[in-house]
């Protein structure tokens, strides 16, 4: 028996994450890119949770939601905010 | 003839590959170095998802790879194996997450250093400045 | 079990609505607040999914996401806010 | 320029769709929507806490910890080396700022009082949860790398909310964090070498044929301890936490360069 509910959840959330990554790649404001990157890592955390890898979810939440945003924010604050062209 | 499971499976793999393609596109074509670093993290995260998919089993009574019975016998181990997902791909992923973090720290520090030297993070402008410097020396 | 299966699509619709506000938000603050709310909703969804998977070992991820979801707000606040002085004899 | 971008996009698309087609339709990674387990994963799950197979067990109910620190221990050791190499490289880029004398100013700045009060609670909770991951890595999800990554959130919050001057007043300097990292890395190597001194094999956990040496497999009340897995998880936690603390102290130094601290 194939659980269709898992597949539907994965399909919908991966579709939303695709839109997030698309907007993130073509975003000119780097600060907004950081916010979209946090949204993308939240969606990926759900996907990893449905795929039943709790260790990876714990490490991934700490790293992607907690640390990458702060690291990129410091870099944006020390350098320039808007991407040319 | 594909069943509903295979159709969903193909759709999910296509989405994952499209995510990877977008990340590679941003990594190659976008000029800002911080954008390139963010795209690199997205590419790494998508590869973690691929690894988790390779170890997954599509059946409903499915459990993580952690045995809750601490004094098992042969029957409980067989029952556990019949429900558990594959433990090898998450093992390879765990260290990759942390190492990816440390490499991103290194790249961000290098990017800030590059801004101190050149005054910009746009790779095209950096190439122009380098060309001017080389022309001025000759 | 029926309650859980009914509630999962509602949560997913809520995620999509939060995501639309996060994508469209005219300013950075709108996006930040909506993504922050999305994080808290996801942590509740993870607890419900752990009931659906019948495994108490999965609960920790939801708790941790609820613990660290506010870091994004702090990051954006640190970008815009002016630092204030910490008093030597204050509450710290 | 536009033509170059179009060519790049089309070629990436062709490669990735070919990869997806091969993975799904041709079945390179196994059948689509797999229900069975692979043989290798099945063997790992069978042997990891099996009292019947005395020479193969790892005494750890969690599959990931058993593979990470027992069956594939040397891989993990080399990956740890990559991690510390990257952190050392990051330190080397900004070494002159890290070893310069900090300005002695009486004023210390930070975010507003509400954020500081909330963050004080969250920082302590983060540290407690990270250490708990290290201690219970062999029976619940968690372990050395996860505990270290969770611990790294605490210095990030410290640098974000209280700036670096407050951390220096608390006594958190990069020298102490480096000392923590180096000493726990030495303890980790000591755990790896101990069976070799006792006449066994390197990276040995439980007794193997030809060597009776074995780390304690069970705690007093028969809670699984995983032998060397428990010690390796714990030491790895503090080593990774020290390494990331150095990196984020350095980030605070960089952030305070022009911020008027």
Coordinates of C-alpha atoms in Angstrom, one line a residue, chain A residues 5-83:
Chain A
X5 CA -1.0 11.4 1.7
X6 CA 2.8 11.5 2.1
X7 CA 3.2 12.0 -1.6
X8 CA 0.7 14.8 -1.8
X9 CA 2.3 16.6 1.2
X10 CA 5.8 16.2 -0.3
X11 CA 4.6 17.4 -3.8
X12 CA 2.8 20.5 -2.5
X13 CA 5.6 21.6 -0.1
X14 CA 8.3 21.0 -2.7
X15 CA 6.3 23.0 -5.2
X16 CA 6.1 26.0 -2.8
X17 CA 9.9 25.6 -2.2
X18 CA 10.5 25.8 -5.9
X19 CA 8.7 29.1 -6.1
X20 CA 10.7 30.3 -3.1
X21 CA 14.0 29.4 -4.7
X22 CA 12.9 31.0 -8.0
X23 CA 12.1 34.3 -6.3
X24 CA 15.2 34.1 -4.2
X25 CA 17.6 33.7 -7.2
X26 CA 16.0 36.6 -9.1
X27 CA 15.7 39.0 -6.0
X28 CA 17.8 42.1 -6.2
X29 CA 17.4 43.1 -2.5
X30 CA 19.8 40.9 -0.6
X31 CA 18.1 41.4 2.7
X32 CA 14.8 40.1 1.2
X33 CA 16.8 37.3 -0.2
X34 CA 17.9 36.3 3.3
X35 CA 14.2 36.2 4.4
X36 CA 13.3 34.1 1.4
X37 CA 16.2 31.8 2.2
X38 CA 14.8 31.3 5.8
X39 CA 11.4 30.4 4.2
X40 CA 13.1 27.9 1.9
X41 CA 14.9 26.2 4.8
X42 CA 11.7 26.0 6.7
X43 CA 10.0 24.2 3.8
X44 CA 13.0 21.9 3.4
X45 CA 12.8 21.1 7.2
X46 CA 9.2 19.9 6.7
X47 CA 10.3 17.7 3.8
X48 CA 13.1 16.2 5.7
X49 CA 10.7 15.6 8.6
X50 CA 8.2 13.7 6.4
X51 CA 11.1 11.7 5.1
X52 CA 11.8 10.5 8.7
X53 CA 15.4 11.6 9.2
X54 CA 15.2 13.2 12.6
X55 CA 18.9 13.7 13.1
X56 CA 19.2 15.6 9.8
X57 CA 16.2 17.8 10.7
X58 CA 17.7 18.7 14.1
X59 CA 21.1 19.7 12.6
X60 CA 19.4 21.4 9.6
X61 CA 17.1 23.6 11.7
X62 CA 20.0 24.8 13.9
X63 CA 22.2 25.5 10.9
X64 CA 19.8 26.9 8.2
X65 CA 17.2 28.7 10.3
X66 CA 19.5 29.9 13.1
X67 CA 23.0 30.5 11.7
X68 CA 22.9 31.1 7.9
X69 CA 20.6 34.1 8.2
X70 CA 22.7 35.8 10.9
X71 CA 25.9 35.1 8.9
X72 CA 24.6 36.5 5.6
X73 CA 23.0 39.5 7.4
X74 CA 26.4 40.4 8.9
X75 CA 28.0 40.1 5.4
X76 CA 25.3 42.3 3.9
X77 CA 25.7 44.9 6.6
X78 CA 29.5 45.0 6.0
X79 CA 29.1 45.2 2.2
X80 CA 26.4 46.4 -0.1
X81 CA 22.7 45.7 0.1
X82 CA 21.5 45.9 -3.5
X83 CA 22.7 43.6 -6.3

